[in-house]
Short mmCIF file of N, CA and C in Angstrom, two decimals:
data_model
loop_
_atom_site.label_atom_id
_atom_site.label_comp_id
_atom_site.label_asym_id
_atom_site.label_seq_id
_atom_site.Cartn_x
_atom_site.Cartn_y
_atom_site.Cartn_z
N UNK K 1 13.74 -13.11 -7.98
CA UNK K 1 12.68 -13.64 -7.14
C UNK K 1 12.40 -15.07 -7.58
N UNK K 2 12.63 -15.73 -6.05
CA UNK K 2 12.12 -17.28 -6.90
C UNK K 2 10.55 -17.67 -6.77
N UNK K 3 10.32 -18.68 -7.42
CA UNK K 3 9.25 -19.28 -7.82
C UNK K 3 8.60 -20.49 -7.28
N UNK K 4 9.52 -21.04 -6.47
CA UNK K 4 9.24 -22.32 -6.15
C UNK K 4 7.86 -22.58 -5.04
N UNK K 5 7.48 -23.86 -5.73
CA UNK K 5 5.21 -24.24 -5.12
C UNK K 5 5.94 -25.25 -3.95
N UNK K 6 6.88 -25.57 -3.55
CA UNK K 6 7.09 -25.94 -2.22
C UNK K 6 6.27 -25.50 -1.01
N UNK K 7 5.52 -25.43 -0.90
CA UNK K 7 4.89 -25.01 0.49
C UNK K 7 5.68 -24.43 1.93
N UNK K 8 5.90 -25.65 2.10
CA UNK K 8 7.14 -25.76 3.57
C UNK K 8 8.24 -25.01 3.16
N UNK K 9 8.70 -24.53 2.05
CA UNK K 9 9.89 -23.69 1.64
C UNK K 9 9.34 -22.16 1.45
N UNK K 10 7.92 -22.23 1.18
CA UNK K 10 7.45 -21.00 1.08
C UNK K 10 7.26 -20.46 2.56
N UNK K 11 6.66 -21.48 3.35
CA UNK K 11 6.34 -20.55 4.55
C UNK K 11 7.23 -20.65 5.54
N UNK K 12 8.05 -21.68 5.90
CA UNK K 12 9.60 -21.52 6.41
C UNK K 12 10.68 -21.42 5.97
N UNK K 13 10.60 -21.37 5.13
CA UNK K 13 12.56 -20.72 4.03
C UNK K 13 12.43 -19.54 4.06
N UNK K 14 13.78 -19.12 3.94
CA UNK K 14 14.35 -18.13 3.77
C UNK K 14 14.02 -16.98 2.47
N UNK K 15 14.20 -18.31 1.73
CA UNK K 15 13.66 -17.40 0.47
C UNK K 15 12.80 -16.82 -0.22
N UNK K 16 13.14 -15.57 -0.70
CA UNK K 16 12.04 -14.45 -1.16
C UNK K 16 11.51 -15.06 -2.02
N UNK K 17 9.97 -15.58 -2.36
CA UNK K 17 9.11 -16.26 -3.49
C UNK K 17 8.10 -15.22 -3.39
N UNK K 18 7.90 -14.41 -3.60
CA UNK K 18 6.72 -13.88 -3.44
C UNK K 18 5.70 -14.25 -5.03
N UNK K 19 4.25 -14.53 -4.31
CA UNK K 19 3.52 -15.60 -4.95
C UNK K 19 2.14 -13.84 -5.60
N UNK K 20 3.01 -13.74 -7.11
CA UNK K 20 1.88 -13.33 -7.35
C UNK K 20 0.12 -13.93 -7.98
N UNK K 21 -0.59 -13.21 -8.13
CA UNK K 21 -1.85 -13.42 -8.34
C UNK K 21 -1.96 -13.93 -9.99
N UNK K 22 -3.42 -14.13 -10.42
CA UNK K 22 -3.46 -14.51 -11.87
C UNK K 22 -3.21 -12.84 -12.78
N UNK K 23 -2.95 -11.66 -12.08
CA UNK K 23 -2.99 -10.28 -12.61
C UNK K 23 -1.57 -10.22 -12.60
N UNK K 24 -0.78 -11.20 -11.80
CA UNK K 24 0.85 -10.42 -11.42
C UNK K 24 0.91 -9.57 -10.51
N UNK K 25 0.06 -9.74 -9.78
CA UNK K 25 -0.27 -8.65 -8.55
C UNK K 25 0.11 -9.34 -7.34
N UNK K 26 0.60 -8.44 -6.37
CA UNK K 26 -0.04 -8.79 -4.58
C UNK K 26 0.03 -7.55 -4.12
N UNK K 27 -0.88 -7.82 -2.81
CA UNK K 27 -1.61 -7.00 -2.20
C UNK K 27 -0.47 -6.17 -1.35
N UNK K 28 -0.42 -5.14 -0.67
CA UNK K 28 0.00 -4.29 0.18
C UNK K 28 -0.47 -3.66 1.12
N UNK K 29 -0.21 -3.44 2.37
CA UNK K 29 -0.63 -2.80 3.31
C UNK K 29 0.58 -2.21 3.35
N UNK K 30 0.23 -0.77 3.97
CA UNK K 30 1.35 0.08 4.34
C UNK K 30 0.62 0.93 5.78
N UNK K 31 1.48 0.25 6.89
CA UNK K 31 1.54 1.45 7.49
C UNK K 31 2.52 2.18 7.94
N UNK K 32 1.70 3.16 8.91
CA UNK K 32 2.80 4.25 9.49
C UNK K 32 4.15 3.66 10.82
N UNK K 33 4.83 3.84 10.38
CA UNK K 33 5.81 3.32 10.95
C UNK K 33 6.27 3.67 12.33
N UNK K 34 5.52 4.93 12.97
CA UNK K 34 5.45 5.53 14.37
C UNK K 34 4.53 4.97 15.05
N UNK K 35 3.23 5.12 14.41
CA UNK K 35 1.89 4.81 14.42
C UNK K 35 1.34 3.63 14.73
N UNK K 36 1.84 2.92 13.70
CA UNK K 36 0.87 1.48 13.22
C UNK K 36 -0.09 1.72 12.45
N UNK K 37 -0.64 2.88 12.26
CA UNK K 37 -1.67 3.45 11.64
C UNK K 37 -1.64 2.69 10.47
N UNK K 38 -2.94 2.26 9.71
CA UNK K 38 -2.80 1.48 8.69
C UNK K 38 -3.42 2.80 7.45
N UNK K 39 -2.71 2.97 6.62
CA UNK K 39 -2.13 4.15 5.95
C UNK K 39 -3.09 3.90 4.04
N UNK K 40 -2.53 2.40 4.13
CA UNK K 40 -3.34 2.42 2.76
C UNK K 40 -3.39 0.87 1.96
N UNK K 41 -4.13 0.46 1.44
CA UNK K 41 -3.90 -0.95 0.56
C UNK K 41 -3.68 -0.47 -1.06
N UNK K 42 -2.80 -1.14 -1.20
CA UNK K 42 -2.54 -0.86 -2.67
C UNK K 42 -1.87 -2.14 -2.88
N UNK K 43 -1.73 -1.90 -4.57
CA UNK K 43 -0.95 -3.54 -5.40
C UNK K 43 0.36 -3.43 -5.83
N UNK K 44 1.15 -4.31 -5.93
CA UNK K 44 2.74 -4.34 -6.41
C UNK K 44 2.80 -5.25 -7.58
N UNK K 45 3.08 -4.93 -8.67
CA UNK K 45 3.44 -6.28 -9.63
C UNK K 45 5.07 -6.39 -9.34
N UNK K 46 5.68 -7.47 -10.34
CA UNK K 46 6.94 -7.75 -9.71
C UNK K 46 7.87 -6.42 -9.66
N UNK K 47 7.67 -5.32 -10.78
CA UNK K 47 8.72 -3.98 -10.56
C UNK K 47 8.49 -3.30 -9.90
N UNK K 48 7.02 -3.31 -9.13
CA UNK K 48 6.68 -2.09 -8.50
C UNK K 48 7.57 -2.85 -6.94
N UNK K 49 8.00 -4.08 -6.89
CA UNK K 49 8.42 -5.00 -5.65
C UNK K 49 9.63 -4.39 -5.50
N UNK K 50 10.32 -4.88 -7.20
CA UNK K 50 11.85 -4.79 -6.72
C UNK K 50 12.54 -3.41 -7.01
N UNK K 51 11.36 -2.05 -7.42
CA UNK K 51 11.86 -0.99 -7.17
C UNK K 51 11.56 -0.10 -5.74
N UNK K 52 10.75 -0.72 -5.01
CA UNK K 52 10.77 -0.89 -3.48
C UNK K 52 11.72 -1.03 -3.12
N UNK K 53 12.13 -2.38 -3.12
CA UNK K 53 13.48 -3.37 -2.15
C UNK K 53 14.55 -1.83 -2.80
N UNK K 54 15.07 -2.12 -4.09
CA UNK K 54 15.97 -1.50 -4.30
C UNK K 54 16.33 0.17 -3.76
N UNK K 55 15.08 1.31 -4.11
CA UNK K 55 14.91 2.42 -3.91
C UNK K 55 14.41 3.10 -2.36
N UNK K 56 14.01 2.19 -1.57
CA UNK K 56 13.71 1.93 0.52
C UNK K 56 12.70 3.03 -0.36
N UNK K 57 11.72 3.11 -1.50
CA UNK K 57 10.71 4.08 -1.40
C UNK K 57 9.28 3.11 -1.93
N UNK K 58 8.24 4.07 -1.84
CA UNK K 58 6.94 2.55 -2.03
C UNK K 58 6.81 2.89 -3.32
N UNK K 59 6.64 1.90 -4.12
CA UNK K 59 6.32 1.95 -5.74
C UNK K 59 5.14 0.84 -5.65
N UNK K 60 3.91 1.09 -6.29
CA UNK K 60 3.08 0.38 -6.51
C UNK K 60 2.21 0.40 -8.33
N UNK K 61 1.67 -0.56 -8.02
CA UNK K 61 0.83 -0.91 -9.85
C UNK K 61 -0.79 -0.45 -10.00
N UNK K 62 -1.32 0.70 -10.96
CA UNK K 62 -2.76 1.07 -10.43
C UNK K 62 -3.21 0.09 -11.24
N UNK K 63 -4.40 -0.68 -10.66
CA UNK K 63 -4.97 -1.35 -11.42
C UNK K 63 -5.89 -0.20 -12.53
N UNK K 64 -6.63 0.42 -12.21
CA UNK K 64 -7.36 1.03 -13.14
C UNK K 64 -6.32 2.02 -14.19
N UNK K 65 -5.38 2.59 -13.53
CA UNK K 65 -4.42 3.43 -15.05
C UNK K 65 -3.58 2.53 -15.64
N UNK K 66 -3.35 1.01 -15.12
CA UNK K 66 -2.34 -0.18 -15.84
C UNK K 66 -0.80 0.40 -15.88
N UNK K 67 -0.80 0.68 -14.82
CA UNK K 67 0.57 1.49 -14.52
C UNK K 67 1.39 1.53 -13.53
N UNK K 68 2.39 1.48 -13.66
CA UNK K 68 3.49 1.69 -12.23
C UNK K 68 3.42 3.09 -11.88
N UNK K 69 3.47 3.03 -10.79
CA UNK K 69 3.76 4.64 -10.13
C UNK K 69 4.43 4.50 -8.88
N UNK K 70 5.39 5.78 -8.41
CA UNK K 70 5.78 5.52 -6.91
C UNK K 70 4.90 6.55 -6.36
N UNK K 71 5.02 5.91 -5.19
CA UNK K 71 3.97 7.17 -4.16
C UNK K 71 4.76 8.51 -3.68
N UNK K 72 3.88 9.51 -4.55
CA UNK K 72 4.27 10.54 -3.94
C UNK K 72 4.99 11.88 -5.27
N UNK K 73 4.96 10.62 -6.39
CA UNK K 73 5.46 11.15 -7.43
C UNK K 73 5.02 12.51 -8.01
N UNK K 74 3.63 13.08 -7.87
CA UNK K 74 2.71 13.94 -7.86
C UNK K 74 2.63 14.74 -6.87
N UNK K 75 2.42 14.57 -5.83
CA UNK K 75 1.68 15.04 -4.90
C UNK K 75 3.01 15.70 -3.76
N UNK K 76 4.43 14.93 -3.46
CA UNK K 76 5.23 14.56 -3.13
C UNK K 76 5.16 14.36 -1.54
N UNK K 77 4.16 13.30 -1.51
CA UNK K 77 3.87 12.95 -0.29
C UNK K 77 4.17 11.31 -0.14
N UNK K 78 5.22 11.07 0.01
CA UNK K 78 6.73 9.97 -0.25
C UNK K 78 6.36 8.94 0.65
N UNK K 79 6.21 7.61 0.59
CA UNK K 79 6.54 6.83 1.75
C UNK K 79 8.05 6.14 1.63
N UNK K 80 8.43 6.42 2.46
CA UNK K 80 10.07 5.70 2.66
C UNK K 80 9.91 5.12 3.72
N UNK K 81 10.20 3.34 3.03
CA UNK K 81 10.02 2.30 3.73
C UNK K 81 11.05 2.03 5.16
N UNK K 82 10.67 1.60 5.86
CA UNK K 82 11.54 1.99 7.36
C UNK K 82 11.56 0.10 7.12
N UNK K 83 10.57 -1.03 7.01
CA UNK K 83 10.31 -2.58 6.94
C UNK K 83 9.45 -2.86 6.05
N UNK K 84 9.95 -3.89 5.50
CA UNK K 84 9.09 -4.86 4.57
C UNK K 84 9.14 -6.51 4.74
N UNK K 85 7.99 -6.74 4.99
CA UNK K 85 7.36 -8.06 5.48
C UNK K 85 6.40 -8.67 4.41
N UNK K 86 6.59 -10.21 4.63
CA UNK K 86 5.71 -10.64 3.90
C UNK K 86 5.23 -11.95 4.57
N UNK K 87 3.69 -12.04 4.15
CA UNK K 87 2.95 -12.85 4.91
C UNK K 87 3.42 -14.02 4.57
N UNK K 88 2.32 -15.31 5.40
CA UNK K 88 3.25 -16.30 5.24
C UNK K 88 3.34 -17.06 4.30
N UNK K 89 2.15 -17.43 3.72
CA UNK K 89 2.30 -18.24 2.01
C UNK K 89 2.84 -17.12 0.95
N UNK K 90 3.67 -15.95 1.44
CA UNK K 90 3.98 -14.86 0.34
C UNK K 90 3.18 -14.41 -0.80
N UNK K 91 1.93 -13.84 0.04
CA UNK K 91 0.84 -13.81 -1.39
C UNK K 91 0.45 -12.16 -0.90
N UNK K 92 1.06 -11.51 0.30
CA UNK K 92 0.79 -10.11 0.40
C UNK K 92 2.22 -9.80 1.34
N UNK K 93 2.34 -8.19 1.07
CA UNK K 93 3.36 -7.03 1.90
C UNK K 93 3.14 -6.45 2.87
N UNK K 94 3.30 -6.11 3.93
CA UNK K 94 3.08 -4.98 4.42
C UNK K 94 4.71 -4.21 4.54
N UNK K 95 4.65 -3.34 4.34
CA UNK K 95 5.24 -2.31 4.79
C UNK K 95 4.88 -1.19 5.98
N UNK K 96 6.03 -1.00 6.39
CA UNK K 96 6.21 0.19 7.44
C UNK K 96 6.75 1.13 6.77
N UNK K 97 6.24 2.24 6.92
CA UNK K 97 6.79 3.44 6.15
C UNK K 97 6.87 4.85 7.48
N UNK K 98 7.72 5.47 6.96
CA UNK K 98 7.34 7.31 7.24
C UNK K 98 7.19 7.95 6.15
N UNK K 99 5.84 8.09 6.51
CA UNK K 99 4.69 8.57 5.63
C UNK K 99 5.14 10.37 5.57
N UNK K 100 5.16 11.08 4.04
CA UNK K 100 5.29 12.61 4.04
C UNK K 100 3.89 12.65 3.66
N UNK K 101 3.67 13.84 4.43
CA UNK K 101 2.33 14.58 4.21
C UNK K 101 1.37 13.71 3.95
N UNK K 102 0.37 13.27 3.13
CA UNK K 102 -0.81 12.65 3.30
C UNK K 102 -0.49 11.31 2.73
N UNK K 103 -1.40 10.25 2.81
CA UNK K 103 -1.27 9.08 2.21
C UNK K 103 -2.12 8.83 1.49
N UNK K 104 -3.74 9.57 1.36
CA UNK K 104 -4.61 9.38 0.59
C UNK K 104 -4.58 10.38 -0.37
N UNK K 105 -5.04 9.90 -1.53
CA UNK K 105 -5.49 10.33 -2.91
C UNK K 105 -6.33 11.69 -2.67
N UNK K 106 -7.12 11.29 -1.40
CA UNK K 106 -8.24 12.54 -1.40
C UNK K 106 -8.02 13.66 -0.20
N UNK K 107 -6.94 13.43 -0.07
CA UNK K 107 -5.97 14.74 0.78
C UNK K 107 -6.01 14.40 2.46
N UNK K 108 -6.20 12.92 2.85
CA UNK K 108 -6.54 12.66 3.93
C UNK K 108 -5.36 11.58 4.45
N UNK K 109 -4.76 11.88 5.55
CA UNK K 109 -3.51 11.11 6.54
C UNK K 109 -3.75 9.92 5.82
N UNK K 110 -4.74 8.84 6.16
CA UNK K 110 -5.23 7.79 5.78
C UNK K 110 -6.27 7.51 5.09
N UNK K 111 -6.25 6.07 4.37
CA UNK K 111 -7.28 5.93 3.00
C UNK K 111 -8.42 5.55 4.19
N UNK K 112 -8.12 5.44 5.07
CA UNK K 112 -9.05 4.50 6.29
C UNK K 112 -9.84 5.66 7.11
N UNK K 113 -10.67 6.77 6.46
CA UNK K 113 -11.05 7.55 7.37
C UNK K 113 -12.62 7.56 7.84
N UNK K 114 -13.16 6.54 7.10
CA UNK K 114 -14.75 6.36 7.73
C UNK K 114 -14.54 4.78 7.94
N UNK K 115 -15.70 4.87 9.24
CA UNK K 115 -15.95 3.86 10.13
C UNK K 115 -17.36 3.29 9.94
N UNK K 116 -17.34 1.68 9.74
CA UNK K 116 -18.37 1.41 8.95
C UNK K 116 -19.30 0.83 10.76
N UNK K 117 -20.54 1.06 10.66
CA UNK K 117 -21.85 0.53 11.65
C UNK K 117 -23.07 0.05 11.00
N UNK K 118 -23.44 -0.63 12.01
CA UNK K 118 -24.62 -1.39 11.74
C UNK K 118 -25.37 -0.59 12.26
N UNK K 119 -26.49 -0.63 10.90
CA UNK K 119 -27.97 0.62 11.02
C UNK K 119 -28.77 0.00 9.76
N UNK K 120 -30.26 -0.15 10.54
CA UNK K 120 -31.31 -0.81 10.10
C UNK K 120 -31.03 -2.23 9.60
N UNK K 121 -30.60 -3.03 10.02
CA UNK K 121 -30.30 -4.31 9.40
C UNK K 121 -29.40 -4.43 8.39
N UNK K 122 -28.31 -3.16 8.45
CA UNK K 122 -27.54 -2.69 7.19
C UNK K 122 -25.96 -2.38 7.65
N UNK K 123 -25.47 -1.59 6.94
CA UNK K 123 -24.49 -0.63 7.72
C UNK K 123 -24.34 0.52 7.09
N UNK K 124 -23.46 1.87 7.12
CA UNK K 124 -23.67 2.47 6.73
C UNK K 124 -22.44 3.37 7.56
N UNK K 125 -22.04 4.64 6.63
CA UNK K 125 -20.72 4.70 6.87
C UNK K 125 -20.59 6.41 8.00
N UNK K 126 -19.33 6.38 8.47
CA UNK K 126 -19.26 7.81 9.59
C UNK K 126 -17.82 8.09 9.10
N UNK K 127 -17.88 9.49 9.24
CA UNK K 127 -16.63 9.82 9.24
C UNK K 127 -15.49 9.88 10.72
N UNK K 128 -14.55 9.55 10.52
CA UNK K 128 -13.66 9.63 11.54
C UNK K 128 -12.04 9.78 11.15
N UNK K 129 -11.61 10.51 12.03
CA UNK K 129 -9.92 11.31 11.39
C UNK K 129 -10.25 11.81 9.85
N UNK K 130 -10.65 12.41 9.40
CA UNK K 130 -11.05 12.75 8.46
C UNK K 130 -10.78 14.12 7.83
N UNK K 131 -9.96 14.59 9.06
CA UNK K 131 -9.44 16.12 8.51
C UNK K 131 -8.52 16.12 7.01
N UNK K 132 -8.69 17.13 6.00
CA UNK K 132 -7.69 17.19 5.00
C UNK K 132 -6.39 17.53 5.41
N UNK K 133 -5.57 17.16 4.56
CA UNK K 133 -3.90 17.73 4.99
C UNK K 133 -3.39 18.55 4.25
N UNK K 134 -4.15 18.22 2.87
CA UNK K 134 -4.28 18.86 1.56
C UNK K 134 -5.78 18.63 0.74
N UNK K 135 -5.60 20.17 -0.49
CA UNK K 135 -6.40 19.97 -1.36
C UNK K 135 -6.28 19.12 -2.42
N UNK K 136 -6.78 18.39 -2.76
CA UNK K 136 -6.12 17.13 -3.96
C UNK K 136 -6.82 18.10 -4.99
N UNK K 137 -7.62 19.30 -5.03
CA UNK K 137 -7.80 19.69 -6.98
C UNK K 137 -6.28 20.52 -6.64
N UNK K 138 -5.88 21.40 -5.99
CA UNK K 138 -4.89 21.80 -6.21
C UNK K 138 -3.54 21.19 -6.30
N UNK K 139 -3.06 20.05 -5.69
CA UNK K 139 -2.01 18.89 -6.07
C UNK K 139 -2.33 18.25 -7.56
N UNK K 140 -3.59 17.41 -7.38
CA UNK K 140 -4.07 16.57 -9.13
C UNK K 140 -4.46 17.71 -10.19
N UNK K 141 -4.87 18.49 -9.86
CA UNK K 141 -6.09 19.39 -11.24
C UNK K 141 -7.24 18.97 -11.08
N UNK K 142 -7.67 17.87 -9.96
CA UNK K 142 -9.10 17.41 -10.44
C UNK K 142 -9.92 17.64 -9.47
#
């Protein structure tokens, strides 16, 4: 992966620079690849990138366990990347995936299942698509 602060080479070249953060991070979107459904945000440091590219499966970095993991490793609910895109100053991913079985942590299709509204000068949250697909104490233990 190159490196180069060219601008005009970053956002019209060819070449893969992807511009991580002061963590070694960038951002990810993944969605569903039938769908469009936007499935989940998560982070990539540079291995969780190039064991993506290499493996067509999603590998990402938890910030809170300081760890690589691929999705699905647990749970075995897999995304296998169908496209991978990157924005235009190369500072985030999205991927297209076909998503197995759930994509959220908490047993739900998508991490995206409440819908945020404005109430009392505030907002405040609703559920929507929100059915489980699974139990996550019986997949995690927790």
């Amino acid at each position: 992966m190159s490196t180069s602060s060219d601008s005009n080479a970053i956002e019209e070249g060819l070449s893969f620079q992807p511009k991580f953060d002061a963590s070694g991070l960038v951002t990810c979107v993944a969605t569903d690849a039938s769908t469009s459904e936007v499935l989940m945000v998560a982070h990539m440091n540079e291995e969780a990138l190039r064991r993506t590219i290499a493996s067509g499966e999603a590998w990402y970095y938890s910030r809170s366990r300081q760890a690589l993991w691929r999705k699905g490793e647990t749970s075995g609910h897999v995304q296998r990347v169908v496209e991978m895109r990157m924005d235009c100053d190369q500072d985030a991913v999205w991927i297209r995936v076909e998503q197995a079985g759930a994509a959220c942590h908490t047993g739900r299709h998508s991490c995206f299942y409440r819908k945020v509204e404005a109430a009392d000068g505030g907002a405040r949250l609703s559920f929507v698509d929100a059915d489980k697909v699974f139990d996550p104490k019986a997949v995690y233990g927790k």
